[in-house]
Short mmCIF file of N, CA and C in Angstrom, two decimals:
data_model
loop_
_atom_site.label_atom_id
_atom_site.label_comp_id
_atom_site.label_asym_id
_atom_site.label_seq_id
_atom_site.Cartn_x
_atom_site.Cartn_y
_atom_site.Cartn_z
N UNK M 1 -72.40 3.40 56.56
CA UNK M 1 -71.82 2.87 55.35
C UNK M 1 -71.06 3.96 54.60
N UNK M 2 -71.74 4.97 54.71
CA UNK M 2 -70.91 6.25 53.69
C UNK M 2 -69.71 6.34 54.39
N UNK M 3 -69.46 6.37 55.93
CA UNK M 3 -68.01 6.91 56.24
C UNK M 3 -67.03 5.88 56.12
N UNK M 4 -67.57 4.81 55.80
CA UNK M 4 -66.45 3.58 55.77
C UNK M 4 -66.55 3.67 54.48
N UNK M 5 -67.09 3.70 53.30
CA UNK M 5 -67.02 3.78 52.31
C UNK M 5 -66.29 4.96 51.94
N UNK M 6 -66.54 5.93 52.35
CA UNK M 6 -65.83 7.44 52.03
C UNK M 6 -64.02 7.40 52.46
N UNK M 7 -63.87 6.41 53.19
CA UNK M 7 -62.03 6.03 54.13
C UNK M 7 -61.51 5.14 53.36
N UNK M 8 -60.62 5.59 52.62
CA UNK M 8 -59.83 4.81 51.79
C UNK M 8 -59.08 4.25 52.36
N UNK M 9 -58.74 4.19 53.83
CA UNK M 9 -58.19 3.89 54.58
C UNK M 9 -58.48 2.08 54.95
N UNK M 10 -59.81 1.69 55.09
CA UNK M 10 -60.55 1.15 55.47
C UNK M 10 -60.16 -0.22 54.58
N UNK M 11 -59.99 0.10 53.00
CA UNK M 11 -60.12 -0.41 52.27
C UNK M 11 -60.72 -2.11 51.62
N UNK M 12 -61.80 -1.40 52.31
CA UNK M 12 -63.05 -1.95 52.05
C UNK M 12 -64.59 -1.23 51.72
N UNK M 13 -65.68 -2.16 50.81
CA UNK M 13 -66.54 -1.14 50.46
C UNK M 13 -67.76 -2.09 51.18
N UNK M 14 -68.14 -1.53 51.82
CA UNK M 14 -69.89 -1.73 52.11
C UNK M 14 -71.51 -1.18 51.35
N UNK M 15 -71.80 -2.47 50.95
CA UNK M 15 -73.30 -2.16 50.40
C UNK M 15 -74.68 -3.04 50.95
N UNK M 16 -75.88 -2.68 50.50
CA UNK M 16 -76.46 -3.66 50.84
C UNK M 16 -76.71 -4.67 50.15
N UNK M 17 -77.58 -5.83 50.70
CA UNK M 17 -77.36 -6.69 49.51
C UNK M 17 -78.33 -7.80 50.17
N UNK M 18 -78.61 -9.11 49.35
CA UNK M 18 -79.40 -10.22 49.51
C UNK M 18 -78.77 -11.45 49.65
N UNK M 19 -79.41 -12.51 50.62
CA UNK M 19 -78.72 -13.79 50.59
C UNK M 19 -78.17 -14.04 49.21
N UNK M 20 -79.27 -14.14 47.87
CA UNK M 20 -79.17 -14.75 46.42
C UNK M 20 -77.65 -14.30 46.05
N UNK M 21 -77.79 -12.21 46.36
CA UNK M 21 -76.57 -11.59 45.94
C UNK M 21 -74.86 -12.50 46.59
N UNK M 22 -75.56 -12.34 48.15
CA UNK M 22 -74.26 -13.29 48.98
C UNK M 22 -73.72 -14.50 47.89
N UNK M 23 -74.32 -15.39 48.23
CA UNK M 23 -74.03 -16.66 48.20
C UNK M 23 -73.61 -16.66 46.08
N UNK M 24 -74.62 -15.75 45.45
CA UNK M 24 -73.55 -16.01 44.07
C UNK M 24 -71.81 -15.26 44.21
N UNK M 25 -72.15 -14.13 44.73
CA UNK M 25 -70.63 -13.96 44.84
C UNK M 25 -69.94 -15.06 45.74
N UNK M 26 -69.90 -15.59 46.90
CA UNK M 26 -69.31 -16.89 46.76
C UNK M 26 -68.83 -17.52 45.68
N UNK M 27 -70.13 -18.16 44.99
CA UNK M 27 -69.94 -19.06 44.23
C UNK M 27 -69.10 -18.57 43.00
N UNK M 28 -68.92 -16.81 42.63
CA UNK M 28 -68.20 -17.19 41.21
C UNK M 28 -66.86 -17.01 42.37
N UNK M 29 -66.48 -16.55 43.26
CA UNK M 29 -65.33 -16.54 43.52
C UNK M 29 -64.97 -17.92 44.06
N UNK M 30 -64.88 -18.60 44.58
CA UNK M 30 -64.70 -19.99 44.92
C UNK M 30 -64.99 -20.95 43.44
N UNK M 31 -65.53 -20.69 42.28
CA UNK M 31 -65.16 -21.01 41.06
C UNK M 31 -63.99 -20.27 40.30
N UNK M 32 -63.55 -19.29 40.65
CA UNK M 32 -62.38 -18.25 40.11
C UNK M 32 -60.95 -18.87 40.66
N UNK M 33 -61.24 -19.31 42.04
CA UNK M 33 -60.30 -20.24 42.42
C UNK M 33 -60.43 -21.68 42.25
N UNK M 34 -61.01 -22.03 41.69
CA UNK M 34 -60.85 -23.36 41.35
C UNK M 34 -61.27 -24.50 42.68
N UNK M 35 -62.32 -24.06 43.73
CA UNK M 35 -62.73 -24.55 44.77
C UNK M 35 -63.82 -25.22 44.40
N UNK M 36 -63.94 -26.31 45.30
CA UNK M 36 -65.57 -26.76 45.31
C UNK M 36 -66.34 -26.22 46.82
N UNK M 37 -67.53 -26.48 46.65
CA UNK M 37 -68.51 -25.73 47.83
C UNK M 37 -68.08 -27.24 48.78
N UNK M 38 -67.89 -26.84 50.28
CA UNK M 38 -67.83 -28.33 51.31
C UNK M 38 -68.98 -28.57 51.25
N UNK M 39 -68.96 -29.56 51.70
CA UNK M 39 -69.92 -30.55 51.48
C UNK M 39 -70.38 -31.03 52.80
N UNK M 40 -71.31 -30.93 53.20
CA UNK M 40 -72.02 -31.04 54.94
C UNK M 40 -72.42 -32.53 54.49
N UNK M 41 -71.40 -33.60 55.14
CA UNK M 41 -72.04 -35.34 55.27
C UNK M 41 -72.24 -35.69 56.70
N UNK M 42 -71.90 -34.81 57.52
CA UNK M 42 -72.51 -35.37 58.75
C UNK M 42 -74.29 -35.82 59.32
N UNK M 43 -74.76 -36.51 59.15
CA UNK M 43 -75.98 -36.91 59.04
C UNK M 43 -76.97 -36.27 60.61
N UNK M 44 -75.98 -35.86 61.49
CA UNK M 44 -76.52 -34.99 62.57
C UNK M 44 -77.03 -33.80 62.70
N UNK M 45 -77.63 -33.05 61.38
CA UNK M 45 -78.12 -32.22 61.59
C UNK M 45 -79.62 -32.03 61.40
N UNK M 46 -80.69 -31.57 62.77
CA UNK M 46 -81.53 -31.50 62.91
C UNK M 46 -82.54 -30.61 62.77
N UNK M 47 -82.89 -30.10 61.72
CA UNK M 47 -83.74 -28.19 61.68
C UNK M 47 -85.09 -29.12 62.80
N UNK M 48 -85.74 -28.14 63.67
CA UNK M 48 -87.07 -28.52 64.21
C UNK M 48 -87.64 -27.13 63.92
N UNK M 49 -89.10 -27.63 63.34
CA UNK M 49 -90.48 -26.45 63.20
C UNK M 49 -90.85 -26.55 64.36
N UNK M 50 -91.45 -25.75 65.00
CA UNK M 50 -92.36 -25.49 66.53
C UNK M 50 -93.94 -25.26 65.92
N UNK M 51 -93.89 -24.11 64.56
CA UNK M 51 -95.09 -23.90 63.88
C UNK M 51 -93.99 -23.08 62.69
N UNK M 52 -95.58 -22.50 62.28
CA UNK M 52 -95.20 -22.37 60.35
C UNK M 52 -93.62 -21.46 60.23
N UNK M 53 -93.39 -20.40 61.58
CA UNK M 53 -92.19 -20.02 60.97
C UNK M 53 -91.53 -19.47 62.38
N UNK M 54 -91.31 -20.60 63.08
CA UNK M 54 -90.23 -20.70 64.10
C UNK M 54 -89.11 -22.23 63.65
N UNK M 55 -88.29 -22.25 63.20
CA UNK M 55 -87.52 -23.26 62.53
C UNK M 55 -85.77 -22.74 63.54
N UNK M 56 -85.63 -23.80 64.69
CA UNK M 56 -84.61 -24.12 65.00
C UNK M 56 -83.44 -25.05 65.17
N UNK M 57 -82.12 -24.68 64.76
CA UNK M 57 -81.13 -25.40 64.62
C UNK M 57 -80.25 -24.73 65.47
N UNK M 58 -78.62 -25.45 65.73
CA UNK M 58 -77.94 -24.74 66.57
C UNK M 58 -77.65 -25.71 67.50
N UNK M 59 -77.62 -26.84 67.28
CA UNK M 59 -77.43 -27.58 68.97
C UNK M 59 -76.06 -26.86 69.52
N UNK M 60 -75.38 -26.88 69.38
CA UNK M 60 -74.10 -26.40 70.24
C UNK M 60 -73.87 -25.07 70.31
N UNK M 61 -75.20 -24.31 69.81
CA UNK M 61 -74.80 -23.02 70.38
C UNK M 61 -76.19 -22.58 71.32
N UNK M 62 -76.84 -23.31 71.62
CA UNK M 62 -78.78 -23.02 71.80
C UNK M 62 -78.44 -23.86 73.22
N UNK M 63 -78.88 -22.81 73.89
CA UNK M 63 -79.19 -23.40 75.79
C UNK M 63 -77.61 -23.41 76.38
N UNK M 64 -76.73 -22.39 76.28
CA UNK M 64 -75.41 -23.43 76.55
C UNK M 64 -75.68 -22.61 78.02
N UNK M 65 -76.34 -22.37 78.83
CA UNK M 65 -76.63 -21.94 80.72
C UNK M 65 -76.77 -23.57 80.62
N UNK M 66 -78.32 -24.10 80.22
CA UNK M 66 -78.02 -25.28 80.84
C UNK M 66 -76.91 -26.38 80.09
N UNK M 67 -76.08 -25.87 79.38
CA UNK M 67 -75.32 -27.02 79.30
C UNK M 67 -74.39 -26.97 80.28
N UNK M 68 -74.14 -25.90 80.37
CA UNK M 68 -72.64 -25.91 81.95
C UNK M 68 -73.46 -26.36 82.69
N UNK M 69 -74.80 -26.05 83.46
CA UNK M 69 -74.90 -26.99 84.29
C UNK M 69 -75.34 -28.60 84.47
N UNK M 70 -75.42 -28.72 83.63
CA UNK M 70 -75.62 -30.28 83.21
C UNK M 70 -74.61 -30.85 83.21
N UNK M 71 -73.10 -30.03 82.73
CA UNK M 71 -71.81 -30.21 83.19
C UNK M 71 -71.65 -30.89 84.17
N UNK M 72 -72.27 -28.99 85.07
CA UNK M 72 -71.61 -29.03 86.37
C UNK M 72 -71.95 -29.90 87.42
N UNK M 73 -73.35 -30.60 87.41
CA UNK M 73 -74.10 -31.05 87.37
C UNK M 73 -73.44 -32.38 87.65
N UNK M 74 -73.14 -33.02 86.56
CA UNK M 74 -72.60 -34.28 85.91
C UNK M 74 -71.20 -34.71 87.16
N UNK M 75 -70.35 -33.24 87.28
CA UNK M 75 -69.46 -33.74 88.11
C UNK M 75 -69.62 -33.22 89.75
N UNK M 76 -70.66 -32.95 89.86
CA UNK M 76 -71.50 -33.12 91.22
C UNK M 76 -71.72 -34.75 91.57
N UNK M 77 -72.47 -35.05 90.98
CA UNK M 77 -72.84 -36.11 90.44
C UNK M 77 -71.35 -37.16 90.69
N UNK M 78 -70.99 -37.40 90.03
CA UNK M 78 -69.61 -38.44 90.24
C UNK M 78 -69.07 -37.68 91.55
N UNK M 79 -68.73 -36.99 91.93
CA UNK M 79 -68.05 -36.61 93.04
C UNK M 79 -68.58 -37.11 94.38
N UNK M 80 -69.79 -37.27 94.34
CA UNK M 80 -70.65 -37.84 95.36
C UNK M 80 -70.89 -38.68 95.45
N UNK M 81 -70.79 -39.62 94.50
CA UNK M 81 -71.09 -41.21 93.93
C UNK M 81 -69.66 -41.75 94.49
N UNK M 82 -69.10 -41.06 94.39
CA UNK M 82 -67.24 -41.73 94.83
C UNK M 82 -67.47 -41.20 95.93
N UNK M 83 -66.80 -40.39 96.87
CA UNK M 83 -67.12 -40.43 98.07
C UNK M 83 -68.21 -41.08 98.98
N UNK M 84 -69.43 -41.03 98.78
CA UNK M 84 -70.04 -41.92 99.02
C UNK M 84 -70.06 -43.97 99.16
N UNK M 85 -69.78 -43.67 97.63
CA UNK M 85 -69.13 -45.19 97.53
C UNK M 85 -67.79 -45.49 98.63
N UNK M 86 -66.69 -44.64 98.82
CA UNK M 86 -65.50 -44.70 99.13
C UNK M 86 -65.87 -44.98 101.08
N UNK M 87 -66.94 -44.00 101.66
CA UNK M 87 -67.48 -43.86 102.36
C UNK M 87 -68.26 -45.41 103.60
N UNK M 88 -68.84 -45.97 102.37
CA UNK M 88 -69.19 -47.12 102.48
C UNK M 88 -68.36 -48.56 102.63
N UNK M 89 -67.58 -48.62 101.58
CA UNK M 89 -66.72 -49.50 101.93
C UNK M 89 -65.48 -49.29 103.00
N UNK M 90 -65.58 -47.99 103.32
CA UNK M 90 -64.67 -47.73 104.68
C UNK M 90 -65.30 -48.14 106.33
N UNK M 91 -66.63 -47.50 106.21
CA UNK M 91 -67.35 -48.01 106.64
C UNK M 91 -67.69 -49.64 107.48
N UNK M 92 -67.47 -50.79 106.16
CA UNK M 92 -67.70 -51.67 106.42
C UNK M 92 -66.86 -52.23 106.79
N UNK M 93 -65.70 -52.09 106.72
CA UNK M 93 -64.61 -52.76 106.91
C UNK M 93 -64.29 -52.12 107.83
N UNK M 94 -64.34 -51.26 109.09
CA UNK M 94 -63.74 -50.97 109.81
C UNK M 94 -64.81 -50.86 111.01
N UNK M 95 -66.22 -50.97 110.42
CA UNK M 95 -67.49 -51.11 111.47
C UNK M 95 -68.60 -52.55 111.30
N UNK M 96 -68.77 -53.08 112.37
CA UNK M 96 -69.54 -54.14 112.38
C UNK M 96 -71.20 -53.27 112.05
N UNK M 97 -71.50 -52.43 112.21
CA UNK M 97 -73.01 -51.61 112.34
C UNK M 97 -72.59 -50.42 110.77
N UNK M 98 -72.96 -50.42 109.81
CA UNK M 98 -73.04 -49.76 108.94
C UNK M 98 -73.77 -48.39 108.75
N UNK M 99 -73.59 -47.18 108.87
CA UNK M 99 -74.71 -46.13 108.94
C UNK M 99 -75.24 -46.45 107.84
N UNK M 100 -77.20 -45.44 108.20
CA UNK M 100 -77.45 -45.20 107.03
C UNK M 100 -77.35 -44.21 106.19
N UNK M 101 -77.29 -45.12 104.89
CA UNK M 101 -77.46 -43.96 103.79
C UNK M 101 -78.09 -43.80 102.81
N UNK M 102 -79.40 -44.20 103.14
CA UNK M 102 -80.49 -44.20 102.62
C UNK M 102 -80.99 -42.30 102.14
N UNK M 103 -80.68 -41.69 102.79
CA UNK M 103 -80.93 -40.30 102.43
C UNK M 103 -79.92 -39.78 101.42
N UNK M 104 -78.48 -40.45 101.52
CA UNK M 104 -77.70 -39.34 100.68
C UNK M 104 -78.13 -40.35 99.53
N UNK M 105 -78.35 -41.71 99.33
CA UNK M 105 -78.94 -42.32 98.13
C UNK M 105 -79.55 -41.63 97.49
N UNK M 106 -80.96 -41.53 97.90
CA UNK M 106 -82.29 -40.79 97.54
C UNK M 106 -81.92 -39.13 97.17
N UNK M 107 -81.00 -38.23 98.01
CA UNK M 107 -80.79 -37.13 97.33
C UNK M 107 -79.73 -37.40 95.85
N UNK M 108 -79.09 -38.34 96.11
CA UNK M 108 -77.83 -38.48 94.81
C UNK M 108 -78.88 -39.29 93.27
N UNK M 109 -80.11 -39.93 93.51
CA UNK M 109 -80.54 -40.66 93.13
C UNK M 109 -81.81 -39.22 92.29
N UNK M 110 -82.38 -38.59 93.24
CA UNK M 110 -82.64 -37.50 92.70
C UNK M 110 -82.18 -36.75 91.80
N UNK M 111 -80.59 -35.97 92.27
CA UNK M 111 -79.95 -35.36 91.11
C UNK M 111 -79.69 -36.20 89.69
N UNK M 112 -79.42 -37.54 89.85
CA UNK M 112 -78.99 -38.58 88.87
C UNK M 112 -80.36 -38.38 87.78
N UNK M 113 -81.55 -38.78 88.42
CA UNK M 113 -82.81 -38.58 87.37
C UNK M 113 -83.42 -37.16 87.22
N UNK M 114 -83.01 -35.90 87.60
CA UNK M 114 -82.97 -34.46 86.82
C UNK M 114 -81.70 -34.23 85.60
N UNK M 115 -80.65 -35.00 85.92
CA UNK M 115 -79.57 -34.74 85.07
C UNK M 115 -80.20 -35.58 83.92
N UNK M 116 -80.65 -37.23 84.10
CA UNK M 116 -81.14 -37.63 82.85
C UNK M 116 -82.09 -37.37 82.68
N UNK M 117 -83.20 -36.21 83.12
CA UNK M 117 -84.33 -35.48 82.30
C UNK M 117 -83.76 -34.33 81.51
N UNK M 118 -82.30 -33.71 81.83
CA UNK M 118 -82.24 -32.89 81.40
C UNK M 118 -81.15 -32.88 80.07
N UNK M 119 -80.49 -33.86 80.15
CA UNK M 119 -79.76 -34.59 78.84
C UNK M 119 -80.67 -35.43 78.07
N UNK M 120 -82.36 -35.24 77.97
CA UNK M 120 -83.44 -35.46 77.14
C UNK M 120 -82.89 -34.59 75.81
N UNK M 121 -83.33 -35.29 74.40
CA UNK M 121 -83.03 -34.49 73.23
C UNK M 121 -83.74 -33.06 73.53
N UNK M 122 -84.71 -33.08 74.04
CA UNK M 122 -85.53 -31.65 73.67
C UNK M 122 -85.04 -30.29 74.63
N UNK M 123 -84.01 -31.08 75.43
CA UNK M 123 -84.13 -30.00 76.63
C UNK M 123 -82.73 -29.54 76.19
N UNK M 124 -81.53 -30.74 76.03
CA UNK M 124 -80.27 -29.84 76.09
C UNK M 124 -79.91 -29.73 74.39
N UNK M 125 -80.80 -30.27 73.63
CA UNK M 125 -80.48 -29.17 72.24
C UNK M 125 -81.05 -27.68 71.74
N UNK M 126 -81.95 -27.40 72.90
CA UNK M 126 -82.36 -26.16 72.65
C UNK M 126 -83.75 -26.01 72.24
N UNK M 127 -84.43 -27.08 71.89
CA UNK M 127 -85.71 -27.42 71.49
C UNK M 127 -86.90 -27.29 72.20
N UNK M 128 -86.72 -27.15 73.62
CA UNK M 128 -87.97 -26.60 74.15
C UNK M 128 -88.44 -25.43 74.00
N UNK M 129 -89.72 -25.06 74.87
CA UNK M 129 -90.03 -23.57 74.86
C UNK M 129 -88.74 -23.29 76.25
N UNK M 130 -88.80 -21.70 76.21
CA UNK M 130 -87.93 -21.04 77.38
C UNK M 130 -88.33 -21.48 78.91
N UNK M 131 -89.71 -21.34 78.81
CA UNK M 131 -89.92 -21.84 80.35
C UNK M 131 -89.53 -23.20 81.04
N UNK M 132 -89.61 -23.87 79.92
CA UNK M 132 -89.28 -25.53 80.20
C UNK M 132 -87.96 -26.08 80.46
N UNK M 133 -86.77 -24.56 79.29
CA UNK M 133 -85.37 -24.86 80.11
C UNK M 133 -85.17 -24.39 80.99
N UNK M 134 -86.10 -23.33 81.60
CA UNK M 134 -85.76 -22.30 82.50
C UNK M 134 -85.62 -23.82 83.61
N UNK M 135 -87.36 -23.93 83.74
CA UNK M 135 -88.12 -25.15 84.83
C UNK M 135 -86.83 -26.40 84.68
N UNK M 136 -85.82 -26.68 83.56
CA UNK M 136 -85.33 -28.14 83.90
C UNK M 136 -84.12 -26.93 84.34
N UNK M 137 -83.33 -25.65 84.44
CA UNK M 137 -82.16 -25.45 84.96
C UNK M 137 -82.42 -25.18 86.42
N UNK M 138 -83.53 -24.64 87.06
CA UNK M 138 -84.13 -24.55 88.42
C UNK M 138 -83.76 -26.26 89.07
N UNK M 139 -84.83 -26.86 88.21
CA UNK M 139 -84.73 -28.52 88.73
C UNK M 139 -83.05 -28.75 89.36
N UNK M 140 -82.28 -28.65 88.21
CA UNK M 140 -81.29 -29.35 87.83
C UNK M 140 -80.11 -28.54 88.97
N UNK M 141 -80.40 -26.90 89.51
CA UNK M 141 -79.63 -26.11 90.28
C UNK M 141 -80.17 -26.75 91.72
N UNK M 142 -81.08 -26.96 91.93
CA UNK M 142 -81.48 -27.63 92.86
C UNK M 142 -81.65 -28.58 93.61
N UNK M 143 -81.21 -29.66 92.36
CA UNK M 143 -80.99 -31.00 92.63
C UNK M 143 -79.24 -30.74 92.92
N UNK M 144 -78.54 -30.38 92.54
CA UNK M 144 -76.81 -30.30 92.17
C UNK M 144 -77.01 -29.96 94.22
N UNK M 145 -77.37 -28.52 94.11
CA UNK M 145 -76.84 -27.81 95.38
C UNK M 145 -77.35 -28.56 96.46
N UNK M 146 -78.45 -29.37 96.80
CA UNK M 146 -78.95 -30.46 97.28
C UNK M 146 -77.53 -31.53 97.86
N UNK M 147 -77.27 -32.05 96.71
CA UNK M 147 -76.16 -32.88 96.66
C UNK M 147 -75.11 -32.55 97.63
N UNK M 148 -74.73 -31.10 96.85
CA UNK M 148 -73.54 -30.46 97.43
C UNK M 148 -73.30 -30.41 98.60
N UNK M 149 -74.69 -29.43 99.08
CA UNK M 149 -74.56 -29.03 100.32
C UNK M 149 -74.79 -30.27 101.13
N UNK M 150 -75.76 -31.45 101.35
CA UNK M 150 -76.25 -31.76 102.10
C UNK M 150 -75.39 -33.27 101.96
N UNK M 151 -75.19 -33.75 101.05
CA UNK M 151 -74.21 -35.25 100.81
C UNK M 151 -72.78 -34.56 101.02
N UNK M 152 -72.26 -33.90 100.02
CA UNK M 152 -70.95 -33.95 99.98
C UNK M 152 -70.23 -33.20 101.33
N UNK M 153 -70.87 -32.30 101.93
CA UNK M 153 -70.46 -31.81 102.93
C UNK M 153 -70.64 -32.71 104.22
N UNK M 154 -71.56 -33.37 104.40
CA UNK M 154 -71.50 -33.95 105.44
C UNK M 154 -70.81 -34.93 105.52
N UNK M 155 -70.77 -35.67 104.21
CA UNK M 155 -69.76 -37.20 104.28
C UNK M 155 -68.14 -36.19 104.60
N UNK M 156 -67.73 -35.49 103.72
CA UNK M 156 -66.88 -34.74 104.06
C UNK M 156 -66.31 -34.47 105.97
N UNK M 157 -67.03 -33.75 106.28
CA UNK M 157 -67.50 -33.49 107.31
C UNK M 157 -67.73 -34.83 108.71
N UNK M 158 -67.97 -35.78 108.10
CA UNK M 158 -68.12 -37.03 109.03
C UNK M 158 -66.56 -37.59 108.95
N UNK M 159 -65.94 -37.73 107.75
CA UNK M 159 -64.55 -38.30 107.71
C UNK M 159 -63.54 -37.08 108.31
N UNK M 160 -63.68 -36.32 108.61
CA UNK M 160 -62.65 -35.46 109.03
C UNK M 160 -63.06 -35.46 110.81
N UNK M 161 -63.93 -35.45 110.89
CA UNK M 161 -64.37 -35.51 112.77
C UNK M 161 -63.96 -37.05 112.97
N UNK M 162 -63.62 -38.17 112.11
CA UNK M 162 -63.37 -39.97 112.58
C UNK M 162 -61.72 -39.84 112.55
N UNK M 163 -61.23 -38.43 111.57
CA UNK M 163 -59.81 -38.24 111.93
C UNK M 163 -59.07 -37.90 113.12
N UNK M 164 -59.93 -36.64 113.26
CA UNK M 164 -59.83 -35.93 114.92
C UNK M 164 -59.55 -37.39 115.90
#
């Protein structure tokens, strides 16, 4: 603080100080200009206690690992659902004997119910304990790469060998 304070250069002064101190200087300066304080009406905001003095808020900045993958996740998810789907009705119409696909169901059907455990309020606003987002981003990396590797590559993989 002294050498930024000591640089006139800087021209600015640093001290210490208290929320009470903060927020009145705000207030006479935003009264000096003739401002009013905004006004928070969005009815979406959630503080959660865990106990007497863990108090969290933050949805859009709390857990954002698993929000990309819940993303990423999400368009795993449709990507496989369409090909698959696309898969099927090619399928039928061009084969009297239908394969099965009872397995890429059950793996796509899998990822589908980790993604909606993990778009639960408690998990993707940040509200669990750590281990529990850790345990739903494991789930949720596992269920995705599942998908990936084992549906999307092979349907992939089956339509390009019916090209040959």
């Amino acid at each position: 603080m002294n050498k930024i304070n000591g640089n006139p250069d800087y021209k600015i002064k640093l001290f210490y100080s208290t929320p009470s101190k903060y927020f009145k200087s705000i207030f006479d300066e935003m009264k000096h200009m003739n401002y009013g304080f905004p006004k928070y009406e969005n009815e979406d905001f959630f503080p959660y206690a865990d106990d007497d003095y863990s108090y969290w808020t933050g949805y859009f900045t709390s857990r954002s690992n698993l929000k990309v993958k819940v993303r990423e996740a999400g368009k795993a998810l449709e990507a496989t659902s369409l090909l698959l789907a696309d898969k099927m009705l090619h399928e039928h119409k061009t084969n009297s004997q239908v394969s099965n696909f009872t397995d890429y169901l059950a793996k796509i059907f899998s990822l589908r119910e980790t993604l909606g455990n993990c778009q639960h309020h408690d998990s993707v606003a940040g509200t669990a304990k750590d281990y529990v987002s850790i345990n739903y981003e494991n789930m949720l990396s596992k269920n995705k790469d599942n998908v990936s590797d084992n549906v999307i590559a092979k349907l992939i993989q089956s339509s390009n060998e019916k090209e040959l």
